[in-house]
């Protein structure tokens, strides 16, 4: 038969056990709630970072593409076949060149408004100062913005491009740098971007750009004031075939984005022509996201 003392001890032990169970349950619930809140908050903020980065890249790379195509047309290379690809974005712009094929200045003037084939409205000028023929190793050019706008967004700064290709390699390689490029939105918000990247142009038999491979870094702050650092972990691949299907983002490669205490990787896939990326946060949570939505 249990003594009164033994029964009291068992009662205390049971009470203590219940207290620890309650504490454990509360800790679990608090942790679960915090994880859910962090995940929900991170998803929205990280998706915004992906969208902002994609848009900033698009507007700045758009300028590189137009300048590169016009330089190809004006200067080409000292030997071999060059592309005769036309750029419909420039169809309503006034283009002038001073100097020779070896060095000079090209001005692309969009006037007070020039609507491109995708509905983008550009105005102002792009001033390209070049030395050497565009396709020749060692050539160099700068792109300066003069009251340049695209869709009401002002872009300021100077982009510097060096041809670092090896002679006879069959691949055109360009080093692109921009320090503190400034983008101003119609509502007055601003974003800054510093870029150090390499762009490899892989051409087809007709000397048309078939694959564009990009790697390097970017940093600055988005128009919401949030600072960021971006490193391309696996080269980003853009393809001509996907571009013709309306896919203008990379279709391969992985990018690391750091902003504040947050960190995500963006995986662009394995070459399929779509606007789907997989975002993974530093907690290991992954989700699919359609860029542009």
PDB file of C-alpha atoms in Angstrom:
ATOM      1  CA  UNK A   1       0.000   0.000   0.000  1.00  0.00           C
ATOM      2  CA  UNK A   2       1.289   3.444  -0.924  1.00  0.00           C
ATOM      3  CA  UNK A   3       2.037   5.780   1.905  1.00  0.00           C
ATOM      4  CA  UNK A   4       0.764   9.347   1.951  1.00  0.00           C
ATOM      5  CA  UNK A   5       4.313  10.566   1.373  1.00  0.00           C
ATOM      6  CA  UNK A   6       4.722   8.378  -1.723  1.00  0.00           C
ATOM      7  CA  UNK A   7       1.424   9.596  -3.155  1.00  0.00           C
ATOM      8  CA  UNK A   8       2.469  13.222  -2.673  1.00  0.00           C
ATOM      9  CA  UNK A   9       5.752  12.569  -4.488  1.00  0.00           C
ATOM     10  CA  UNK A  10       3.964  10.930  -7.438  1.00  0.00           C
ATOM     11  CA  UNK A  11       1.524  13.825  -7.600  1.00  0.00           C
ATOM     12  CA  UNK A  12       4.377  16.362  -7.701  1.00  0.00           C
ATOM     13  CA  UNK A  13       6.197  14.345 -10.383  1.00  0.00           C
ATOM     14  CA  UNK A  14       3.052  14.211 -12.538  1.00  0.00           C
ATOM     15  CA  UNK A  15       2.503  17.943 -12.126  1.00  0.00           C
ATOM     16  CA  UNK A  16       6.115  18.674 -13.064  1.00  0.00           C
ATOM     17  CA  UNK A  17       5.796  16.454 -16.139  1.00  0.00           C
ATOM     18  CA  UNK A  18       2.687  18.330 -17.253  1.00  0.00           C
ATOM     19  CA  UNK A  19       4.485  21.652 -16.818  1.00  0.00           C
ATOM     20  CA  UNK A  20       7.373  20.523 -19.044  1.00  0.00           C
ATOM     21  CA  UNK A  21       4.943  19.198 -21.667  1.00  0.00           C
ATOM     22  CA  UNK A  22       3.146  22.555 -21.671  1.00  0.00           C
ATOM     23  CA  UNK A  23       6.440  24.460 -22.000  1.00  0.00           C
ATOM     24  CA  UNK A  24       7.510  22.224 -24.876  1.00  0.00           C
ATOM     25  CA  UNK A  25       4.176  22.683 -26.650  1.00  0.00           C
ATOM     26  CA  UNK A  26       4.364  26.472 -26.290  1.00  0.00           C
ATOM     27  CA  UNK A  27       7.920  26.521 -27.643  1.00  0.00           C
ATOM     28  CA  UNK A  28       6.841  24.417 -30.622  1.00  0.00           C
ATOM     29  CA  UNK A  29       3.900  26.690 -31.386  1.00  0.00           C
ATOM     30  CA  UNK A  30       6.013  29.854 -31.087  1.00  0.00           C
ATOM     31  CA  UNK A  31       8.725  28.403 -33.346  1.00  0.00           C
ATOM     32  CA  UNK A  32       6.172  27.245 -35.903  1.00  0.00           C
ATOM     33  CA  UNK A  33       4.484  30.642 -35.980  1.00  0.00           C
ATOM     34  CA  UNK A  34       7.807  32.443 -36.365  1.00  0.00           C
ATOM     35  CA  UNK A  35       8.898  30.129 -39.182  1.00  0.00           C
ATOM     36  CA  UNK A  36       5.608  30.655 -40.979  1.00  0.00           C
ATOM     37  CA  UNK A  37       5.861  34.421 -40.586  1.00  0.00           C
ATOM     38  CA  UNK A  38       9.480  34.481 -41.771  1.00  0.00           C
ATOM     39  CA  UNK A  39       8.686  32.283 -44.767  1.00  0.00           C
ATOM     40  CA  UNK A  40       5.694  34.380 -45.797  1.00  0.00           C
ATOM     41  CA  UNK A  41       7.618  37.631 -45.382  1.00  0.00           C
ATOM     42  CA  UNK A  42      10.710  36.276 -47.092  1.00  0.00           C
ATOM     43  CA  UNK A  43       8.724  34.978 -50.072  1.00  0.00           C
ATOM     44  CA  UNK A  44       7.163  38.374 -50.792  1.00  0.00           C
ATOM     45  CA  UNK A  45      10.338  40.392 -50.241  1.00  0.00           C
ATOM     46  CA  UNK A  46      12.590  37.971 -52.095  1.00  0.00           C
ATOM     47  CA  UNK A  47      10.240  37.772 -55.056  1.00  0.00           C
ATOM     48  CA  UNK A  48      10.277  41.565 -55.195  1.00  0.00           C
ATOM     49  CA  UNK A  49      14.097  41.501 -55.252  1.00  0.00           C
ATOM     50  CA  UNK A  50      14.050  39.037 -58.158  1.00  0.00           C
ATOM     51  CA  UNK A  51      11.601  41.224 -60.096  1.00  0.00           C
ATOM     52  CA  UNK A  52      13.558  44.447 -59.441  1.00  0.00           C
ATOM     53  CA  UNK A  53      16.841  42.788 -60.425  1.00  0.00           C
ATOM     54  CA  UNK A  54      15.310  41.415 -63.616  1.00  0.00           C
ATOM     55  CA  UNK A  55      13.939  44.831 -64.604  1.00  0.00           C
ATOM     56  CA  UNK A  56      17.179  46.693 -63.826  1.00  0.00           C
ATOM     57  CA  UNK A  57      19.165  44.154 -65.837  1.00  0.00           C
ATOM     58  CA  UNK A  58      16.721  44.332 -68.735  1.00  0.00           C
ATOM     59  CA  UNK A  59      16.854  48.120 -69.136  1.00  0.00           C
ATOM     60  CA  UNK A  60      20.654  48.297 -68.885  1.00  0.00           C
ATOM     61  CA  UNK A  61      21.346  45.234 -71.041  1.00  0.00           C
ATOM     62  CA  UNK A  62      18.908  46.651 -73.596  1.00  0.00           C
ATOM     63  CA  UNK A  63      21.293  49.585 -74.053  1.00  0.00           C
ATOM     64  CA  UNK A  64      24.304  47.268 -74.383  1.00  0.00           C
ATOM     65  CA  UNK A  65      22.525  45.243 -77.048  1.00  0.00           C
ATOM     66  CA  UNK A  66      21.542  48.270 -79.145  1.00  0.00           C
ATOM     67  CA  UNK A  67      25.027  49.787 -78.917  1.00  0.00           C
ATOM     68  CA  UNK A  68      26.683  46.481 -79.763  1.00  0.00           C
ATOM     69  CA  UNK A  69      24.507  45.855 -82.821  1.00  0.00           C
ATOM     70  CA  UNK A  70      25.045  49.391 -84.127  1.00  0.00           C
ATOM     71  CA  UNK A  71      28.810  49.124 -83.594  1.00  0.00           C
ATOM     72  CA  UNK A  72      28.766  45.826 -85.468  1.00  0.00           C
ATOM     73  CA  UNK A  73      27.053  47.560 -88.367  1.00  0.00           C
ATOM     74  CA  UNK A  74      29.312  50.630 -88.338  1.00  0.00           C
ATOM     75  CA  UNK A  75      32.708  49.075 -87.604  1.00  0.00           C
ATOM     76  CA  UNK A  76      32.478  45.269 -87.818  1.00  0.00           C
ATOM     77  CA  UNK A  77      35.930  43.735 -87.779  1.00  0.00           C
ATOM     78  CA  UNK A  78      39.156  44.012 -89.748  1.00  0.00           C
ATOM     79  CA  UNK A  79      38.502  40.701 -91.443  1.00  0.00           C
ATOM     80  CA  UNK A  80      35.814  38.091 -92.012  1.00  0.00           C
ATOM     81  CA  UNK A  81      32.055  38.152 -92.397  1.00  0.00           C
ATOM     82  CA  UNK A  82      29.969  40.365 -90.121  1.00  0.00           C
ATOM     83  CA  UNK A  83      26.323  40.179 -89.154  1.00  0.00           C
ATOM     84  CA  UNK A  84      23.847  42.258 -91.135  1.00  0.00           C
ATOM     85  CA  UNK A  85      21.124  41.844 -88.522  1.00  0.00           C
ATOM     86  CA  UNK A  86      18.855  44.856 -88.227  1.00  0.00           C
ATOM     87  CA  UNK A  87      17.546  46.119 -84.900  1.00  0.00           C
ATOM     88  CA  UNK A  88      13.904  47.206 -84.976  1.00  0.00           C
ATOM     89  CA  UNK A  89      14.406  49.108 -81.719  1.00  0.00           C
ATOM     90  CA  UNK A  90      16.447  51.613 -83.739  1.00  0.00           C
ATOM     91  CA  UNK A  91      14.033  51.923 -86.665  1.00  0.00           C
ATOM     92  CA  UNK A  92      12.678  55.286 -85.490  1.00  0.00           C
ATOM     93  CA  UNK A  93      15.968  56.649 -84.115  1.00  0.00           C
ATOM     94  CA  UNK A  94      18.313  59.055 -85.889  1.00  0.00           C
ATOM     95  CA  UNK A  95      21.840  57.641 -85.986  1.00  0.00           C
ATOM     96  CA  UNK A  96      24.962  59.631 -86.841  1.00  0.00           C
ATOM     97  CA  UNK A  97      28.625  58.661 -86.873  1.00  0.00           C
ATOM     98  CA  UNK A  98      31.705  60.844 -86.891  1.00  0.00           C
ATOM     99  CA  UNK A  99      35.216  59.492 -87.346  1.00  0.00           C
ATOM    100  CA  UNK A 100      36.356  56.289 -89.031  1.00  0.00           C
ATOM    101  CA  UNK A 101      35.739  52.588 -88.626  1.00  0.00           C
ATOM    102  CA  UNK A 102      38.757  52.515 -86.314  1.00  0.00           C
ATOM    103  CA  UNK A 103      37.684  55.257 -83.911  1.00  0.00           C
ATOM    104  CA  UNK A 104      34.953  57.815 -83.538  1.00  0.00           C
ATOM    105  CA  UNK A 105      31.567  58.569 -82.032  1.00  0.00           C
ATOM    106  CA  UNK A 106      28.111  57.179 -82.749  1.00  0.00           C
ATOM    107  CA  UNK A 107      25.029  59.029 -81.514  1.00  0.00           C
ATOM    108  CA  UNK A 108      21.693  57.210 -81.316  1.00  0.00           C
ATOM    109  CA  UNK A 109      18.979  59.860 -80.934  1.00  0.00           C
ATOM    110  CA  UNK A 110      15.464  58.698 -80.039  1.00  0.00           C
ATOM    111  CA  UNK A 111      14.162  62.258 -80.025  1.00  0.00           C
ATOM    112  CA  UNK A 112      11.113  63.026 -77.902  1.00  0.00           C
ATOM    113  CA  UNK A 113       9.749  59.513 -78.065  1.00  0.00           C
ATOM    114  CA  UNK A 114      10.417  56.389 -80.122  1.00  0.00           C
ATOM    115  CA  UNK A 115       8.266  53.274 -79.627  1.00  0.00           C
ATOM    116  CA  UNK A 116       9.990  49.940 -80.179  1.00  0.00           C
ATOM    117  CA  UNK A 117       8.494  46.630 -81.339  1.00  0.00           C
ATOM    118  CA  UNK A 118       7.744  45.489 -77.765  1.00  0.00           C
ATOM    119  CA  UNK A 119       6.008  48.742 -76.871  1.00  0.00           C
ATOM    120  CA  UNK A 120       8.959  50.229 -74.971  1.00  0.00           C
ATOM    121  CA  UNK A 121       9.163  54.002 -75.406  1.00  0.00           C
ATOM    122  CA  UNK A 122      12.687  55.436 -75.544  1.00  0.00           C
ATOM    123  CA  UNK A 123      13.742  59.057 -75.757  1.00  0.00           C
ATOM    124  CA  UNK A 124      16.969  61.011 -75.461  1.00  0.00           C
ATOM    125  CA  UNK A 125      20.409  59.997 -76.697  1.00  0.00           C
ATOM    126  CA  UNK A 126      22.981  57.245 -76.367  1.00  0.00           C
ATOM    127  CA  UNK A 127      26.507  58.471 -77.137  1.00  0.00           C
ATOM    128  CA  UNK A 128      29.018  55.757 -78.027  1.00  0.00           C
ATOM    129  CA  UNK A 129      32.717  56.639 -78.155  1.00  0.00           C
ATOM    130  CA  UNK A 130      34.753  53.780 -79.618  1.00  0.00           C
ATOM    131  CA  UNK A 131      38.348  52.842 -80.325  1.00  0.00           C
ATOM    132  CA  UNK A 132      39.009  49.860 -82.573  1.00  0.00           C
ATOM    133  CA  UNK A 133      36.597  47.730 -84.558  1.00  0.00           C
ATOM    134  CA  UNK A 134      33.924  46.162 -82.397  1.00  0.00           C
ATOM    135  CA  UNK A 135      34.791  42.514 -83.163  1.00  0.00           C
ATOM    136  CA  UNK A 136      38.570  42.888 -82.886  1.00  0.00           C
ATOM    137  CA  UNK A 137      40.293  41.882 -79.624  1.00  0.00           C
ATOM    138  CA  UNK A 138      41.403  44.966 -77.717  1.00  0.00           C
ATOM    139  CA  UNK A 139      38.664  47.273 -78.992  1.00  0.00           C
ATOM    140  CA  UNK A 140      36.989  49.516 -76.433  1.00  0.00           C
ATOM    141  CA  UNK A 141      33.930  51.740 -76.190  1.00  0.00           C
ATOM    142  CA  UNK A 142      31.875  53.710 -73.703  1.00  0.00           C
ATOM    143  CA  UNK A 143      28.135  54.334 -73.667  1.00  0.00           C
ATOM    144  CA  UNK A 144      26.981  57.599 -72.121  1.00  0.00           C
ATOM    145  CA  UNK A 145      23.356  58.546 -71.493  1.00  0.00           C
ATOM    146  CA  UNK A 146      22.139  62.029 -72.447  1.00  0.00           C
ATOM    147  CA  UNK A 147      18.640  62.689 -71.091  1.00  0.00           C
ATOM    148  CA  UNK A 148      17.871  59.069 -71.884  1.00  0.00           C
ATOM    149  CA  UNK A 149      14.563  57.530 -70.777  1.00  0.00           C
ATOM    150  CA  UNK A 150      12.855  54.210 -71.318  1.00  0.00           C
ATOM    151  CA  UNK A 151       9.192  53.965 -70.325  1.00  0.00           C
ATOM    152  CA  UNK A 152       9.585  57.139 -68.284  1.00  0.00           C
ATOM    153  CA  UNK A 153      12.593  55.790 -66.353  1.00  0.00           C
ATOM    154  CA  UNK A 154      15.709  57.962 -66.545  1.00  0.00           C
ATOM    155  CA  UNK A 155      19.105  56.238 -66.822  1.00  0.00           C
ATOM    156  CA  UNK A 156      22.375  58.025 -66.062  1.00  0.00           C
ATOM    157  CA  UNK A 157      26.005  56.939 -65.990  1.00  0.00           C
ATOM    158  CA  UNK A 158      28.697  55.527 -68.252  1.00  0.00           C
ATOM    159  CA  UNK A 159      29.056  51.904 -69.315  1.00  0.00           C
ATOM    160  CA  UNK A 160      32.519  50.764 -70.378  1.00  0.00           C
ATOM    161  CA  UNK A 161      33.009  47.769 -72.648  1.00  0.00           C
ATOM    162  CA  UNK A 162      36.274  46.010 -73.548  1.00  0.00           C
ATOM    163  CA  UNK A 163      36.673  43.272 -76.142  1.00  0.00           C
ATOM    164  CA  UNK A 164      38.781  40.666 -74.318  1.00  0.00           C
ATOM    165  CA  UNK A 165      38.346  37.911 -76.917  1.00  0.00           C
ATOM    166  CA  UNK A 166      41.216  35.709 -78.010  1.00  0.00           C
ATOM    167  CA  UNK A 167      42.087  35.913 -81.698  1.00  0.00           C
ATOM    168  CA  UNK A 168      40.652  33.031 -83.690  1.00  0.00           C
ATOM    169  CA  UNK A 169      38.587  31.644 -80.793  1.00  0.00           C
ATOM    170  CA  UNK A 170      35.266  32.064 -82.598  1.00  0.00           C
ATOM    171  CA  UNK A 171      33.691  33.506 -79.453  1.00  0.00           C
ATOM    172  CA  UNK A 172      33.353  37.252 -78.818  1.00  0.00           C
ATOM    173  CA  UNK A 173      33.979  38.083 -75.163  1.00  0.00           C
ATOM    174  CA  UNK A 174      33.232  41.521 -73.715  1.00  0.00           C
ATOM    175  CA  UNK A 175      33.976  42.866 -70.242  1.00  0.00           C
ATOM    176  CA  UNK A 176      31.275  45.309 -69.096  1.00  0.00           C
ATOM    177  CA  UNK A 177      31.705  47.754 -66.206  1.00  0.00           C
ATOM    178  CA  UNK A 178      29.452  50.471 -64.835  1.00  0.00           C
ATOM    179  CA  UNK A 179      30.021  52.428 -61.623  1.00  0.00           C
ATOM    180  CA  UNK A 180      27.027  53.875 -59.769  1.00  0.00           C
ATOM    181  CA  UNK A 181      24.604  53.848 -62.664  1.00  0.00           C
ATOM    182  CA  UNK A 182      21.502  55.775 -61.628  1.00  0.00           C
ATOM    183  CA  UNK A 183      17.916  54.918 -62.544  1.00  0.00           C
ATOM    184  CA  UNK A 184      15.091  57.310 -61.598  1.00  0.00           C
ATOM    185  CA  UNK A 185      11.433  56.284 -61.791  1.00  0.00           C
ATOM    186  CA  UNK A 186       8.600  58.719 -62.616  1.00  0.00           C
ATOM    187  CA  UNK A 187       7.570  58.826 -58.930  1.00  0.00           C
ATOM    188  CA  UNK A 188      11.047  60.059 -57.952  1.00  0.00           C
ATOM    189  CA  UNK A 189      12.343  56.806 -56.460  1.00  0.00           C
ATOM    190  CA  UNK A 190      15.909  55.948 -57.439  1.00  0.00           C
ATOM    191  CA  UNK A 191      18.074  52.872 -57.741  1.00  0.00           C
ATOM    192  CA  UNK A 192      21.842  52.618 -58.145  1.00  0.00           C
ATOM    193  CA  UNK A 193      23.750  49.796 -59.795  1.00  0.00           C
ATOM    194  CA  UNK A 194      27.445  48.969 -60.142  1.00  0.00           C
ATOM    195  CA  UNK A 195      28.220  46.173 -62.578  1.00  0.00           C
ATOM    196  CA  UNK A 196      31.316  44.086 -63.297  1.00  0.00           C
ATOM    197  CA  UNK A 197      30.395  41.358 -65.741  1.00  0.00           C
ATOM    198  CA  UNK A 198      31.607  39.375 -68.722  1.00  0.00           C
ATOM    199  CA  UNK A 199      29.375  38.660 -71.718  1.00  0.00           C
ATOM    200  CA  UNK A 200      30.267  35.854 -74.131  1.00  0.00           C
ATOM    201  CA  UNK A 201      28.689  36.043 -77.591  1.00  0.00           C
ATOM    202  CA  UNK A 202      28.417  32.603 -79.197  1.00  0.00           C
ATOM    203  CA  UNK A 203      27.481  33.041 -82.860  1.00  0.00           C
ATOM    204  CA  UNK A 204      25.804  30.774 -85.385  1.00  0.00           C
ATOM    205  CA  UNK A 205      27.047  30.117 -88.928  1.00  0.00           C
ATOM    206  CA  UNK A 206      25.465  33.363 -90.137  1.00  0.00           C
ATOM    207  CA  UNK A 207      27.332  35.361 -87.469  1.00  0.00           C
ATOM    208  CA  UNK A 208      24.085  35.975 -85.582  1.00  0.00           C
ATOM    209  CA  UNK A 209      24.086  35.846 -81.784  1.00  0.00           C
ATOM    210  CA  UNK A 210      22.890  32.354 -80.875  1.00  0.00           C
ATOM    211  CA  UNK A 211      23.772  32.143 -77.165  1.00  0.00           C
ATOM    212  CA  UNK A 212      24.719  34.877 -74.717  1.00  0.00           C
ATOM    213  CA  UNK A 213      26.551  33.716 -71.594  1.00  0.00           C
ATOM    214  CA  UNK A 214      26.929  36.161 -68.696  1.00  0.00           C
ATOM    215  CA  UNK A 215      28.842  35.981 -65.405  1.00  0.00           C
ATOM    216  CA  UNK A 216      30.130  38.421 -62.786  1.00  0.00           C
ATOM    217  CA  UNK A 217      28.680  40.633 -60.050  1.00  0.00           C
ATOM    218  CA  UNK A 218      26.372  43.591 -59.452  1.00  0.00           C
ATOM    219  CA  UNK A 219      25.592  45.672 -56.373  1.00  0.00           C
ATOM    220  CA  UNK A 220      23.723  48.794 -55.353  1.00  0.00           C
ATOM    221  CA  UNK A 221      20.252  49.560 -54.093  1.00  0.00           C
ATOM    222  CA  UNK A 222      16.822  49.021 -55.596  1.00  0.00           C
ATOM    223  CA  UNK A 223      14.194  51.743 -55.858  1.00  0.00           C
ATOM    224  CA  UNK A 224      12.647  50.607 -52.566  1.00  0.00           C
ATOM    225  CA  UNK A 225      15.903  51.650 -50.862  1.00  0.00           C
ATOM    226  CA  UNK A 226      17.015  48.088 -50.133  1.00  0.00           C
ATOM    227  CA  UNK A 227      20.707  47.421 -50.746  1.00  0.00           C
ATOM    228  CA  UNK A 228      21.832  44.247 -52.529  1.00  0.00           C
ATOM    229  CA  UNK A 229      24.819  42.264 -53.768  1.00  0.00           C
ATOM    230  CA  UNK A 230      24.508  39.812 -56.645  1.00  0.00           C
ATOM    231  CA  UNK A 231      26.929  37.124 -57.760  1.00  0.00           C
ATOM    232  CA  UNK A 232      26.369  34.785 -60.688  1.00  0.00           C
ATOM    233  CA  UNK A 233      27.256  31.344 -59.319  1.00  0.00           C
ATOM    234  CA  UNK A 234      26.647  29.439 -62.551  1.00  0.00           C
ATOM    235  CA  UNK A 235      26.819  31.364 -65.859  1.00  0.00           C
ATOM    236  CA  UNK A 236      23.499  32.774 -67.051  1.00  0.00           C
ATOM    237  CA  UNK A 237      22.518  31.643 -70.536  1.00  0.00           C
ATOM    238  CA  UNK A 238      20.240  33.575 -72.891  1.00  0.00           C
ATOM    239  CA  UNK A 239      19.325  31.962 -76.221  1.00  0.00           C
ATOM    240  CA  UNK A 240      18.177  33.345 -79.532  1.00  0.00           C
ATOM    241  CA  UNK A 241      15.562  30.591 -79.846  1.00  0.00           C
ATOM    242  CA  UNK A 242      13.938  31.479 -76.509  1.00  0.00           C
ATOM    243  CA  UNK A 243      14.091  35.204 -77.236  1.00  0.00           C
ATOM    244  CA  UNK A 244      12.127  34.568 -80.436  1.00  0.00           C
ATOM    245  CA  UNK A 245       9.467  32.924 -78.240  1.00  0.00           C
ATOM    246  CA  UNK A 246       9.233  36.009 -76.036  1.00  0.00           C
ATOM    247  CA  UNK A 247      11.470  34.745 -73.215  1.00  0.00           C
ATOM    248  CA  UNK A 248      14.019  37.462 -72.458  1.00  0.00           C
ATOM    249  CA  UNK A 249      15.346  36.221 -69.106  1.00  0.00           C
ATOM    250  CA  UNK A 250      18.119  33.608 -68.782  1.00  0.00           C
ATOM    251  CA  UNK A 251      17.023  30.014 -69.299  1.00  0.00           C
ATOM    252  CA  UNK A 252      20.015  28.468 -67.514  1.00  0.00           C
ATOM    253  CA  UNK A 253      22.270  29.449 -64.630  1.00  0.00           C
ATOM    254  CA  UNK A 254      22.146  30.306 -60.936  1.00  0.00           C
ATOM    255  CA  UNK A 255      22.349  33.717 -59.290  1.00  0.00           C
ATOM    256  CA  UNK A 256      22.971  34.582 -55.618  1.00  0.00           C
ATOM    257  CA  UNK A 257      21.190  37.667 -54.246  1.00  0.00           C
ATOM    258  CA  UNK A 258      22.001  39.099 -50.815  1.00  0.00           C
ATOM    259  CA  UNK A 259      19.885  41.899 -49.375  1.00  0.00           C
ATOM    260  CA  UNK A 260      20.123  42.850 -45.725  1.00  0.00           C
ATOM    261  CA  UNK A 261      20.020  39.721 -43.582  1.00  0.00           C
ATOM    262  CA  UNK A 262      18.340  37.802 -46.375  1.00  0.00           C
ATOM    263  CA  UNK A 263      19.995  35.616 -48.962  1.00  0.00           C
ATOM    264  CA  UNK A 264      18.475  33.706 -51.865  1.00  0.00           C
ATOM    265  CA  UNK A 265      19.571  31.779 -54.918  1.00  0.00           C
ATOM    266  CA  UNK A 266      17.674  32.043 -58.188  1.00  0.00           C
ATOM    267  CA  UNK A 267      17.847  29.001 -60.479  1.00  0.00           C
ATOM    268  CA  UNK A 268      16.851  29.727 -64.078  1.00  0.00           C
ATOM    269  CA  UNK A 269      16.457  26.111 -65.121  1.00  0.00           C
ATOM    270  CA  UNK A 270      17.992  23.758 -67.644  1.00  0.00           C
ATOM    271  CA  UNK A 271      17.349  25.518 -70.943  1.00  0.00           C
ATOM    272  CA  UNK A 272      13.578  25.338 -71.297  1.00  0.00           C
ATOM    273  CA  UNK A 273      12.065  28.489 -72.827  1.00  0.00           C
ATOM    274  CA  UNK A 274       9.946  29.807 -69.962  1.00  0.00           C
ATOM    275  CA  UNK A 275       9.871  32.596 -67.390  1.00  0.00           C
ATOM    276  CA  UNK A 276       9.929  30.212 -64.419  1.00  0.00           C
ATOM    277  CA  UNK A 277      12.681  30.378 -61.796  1.00  0.00           C
ATOM    278  CA  UNK A 278      13.188  28.476 -58.552  1.00  0.00           C
ATOM    279  CA  UNK A 279      13.976  30.672 -55.553  1.00  0.00           C
ATOM    280  CA  UNK A 280      15.644  29.150 -52.486  1.00  0.00           C
ATOM    281  CA  UNK A 281      16.093  31.111 -49.250  1.00  0.00           C
ATOM    282  CA  UNK A 282      18.856  30.577 -46.688  1.00  0.00           C
ATOM    283  CA  UNK A 283      16.531  28.393 -44.592  1.00  0.00           C
ATOM    284  CA  UNK A 284      16.421  25.926 -47.487  1.00  0.00           C
ATOM    285  CA  UNK A 285      12.834  26.682 -48.494  1.00  0.00           C
ATOM    286  CA  UNK A 286      12.311  26.654 -52.276  1.00  0.00           C
ATOM    287  CA  UNK A 287       9.422  27.781 -54.451  1.00  0.00           C
ATOM    288  CA  UNK A 288       8.718  28.379 -58.122  1.00  0.00           C
ATOM    289  CA  UNK A 289       8.149  31.923 -59.317  1.00  0.00           C
ATOM    290  CA  UNK A 290       7.082  33.259 -62.700  1.00  0.00           C
ATOM    291  CA  UNK A 291       9.119  36.357 -63.505  1.00  0.00           C
ATOM    292  CA  UNK A 292       6.906  39.208 -64.616  1.00  0.00           C
ATOM    293  CA  UNK A 293       3.916  38.103 -62.516  1.00  0.00           C
TER     294      UNK A 293
END
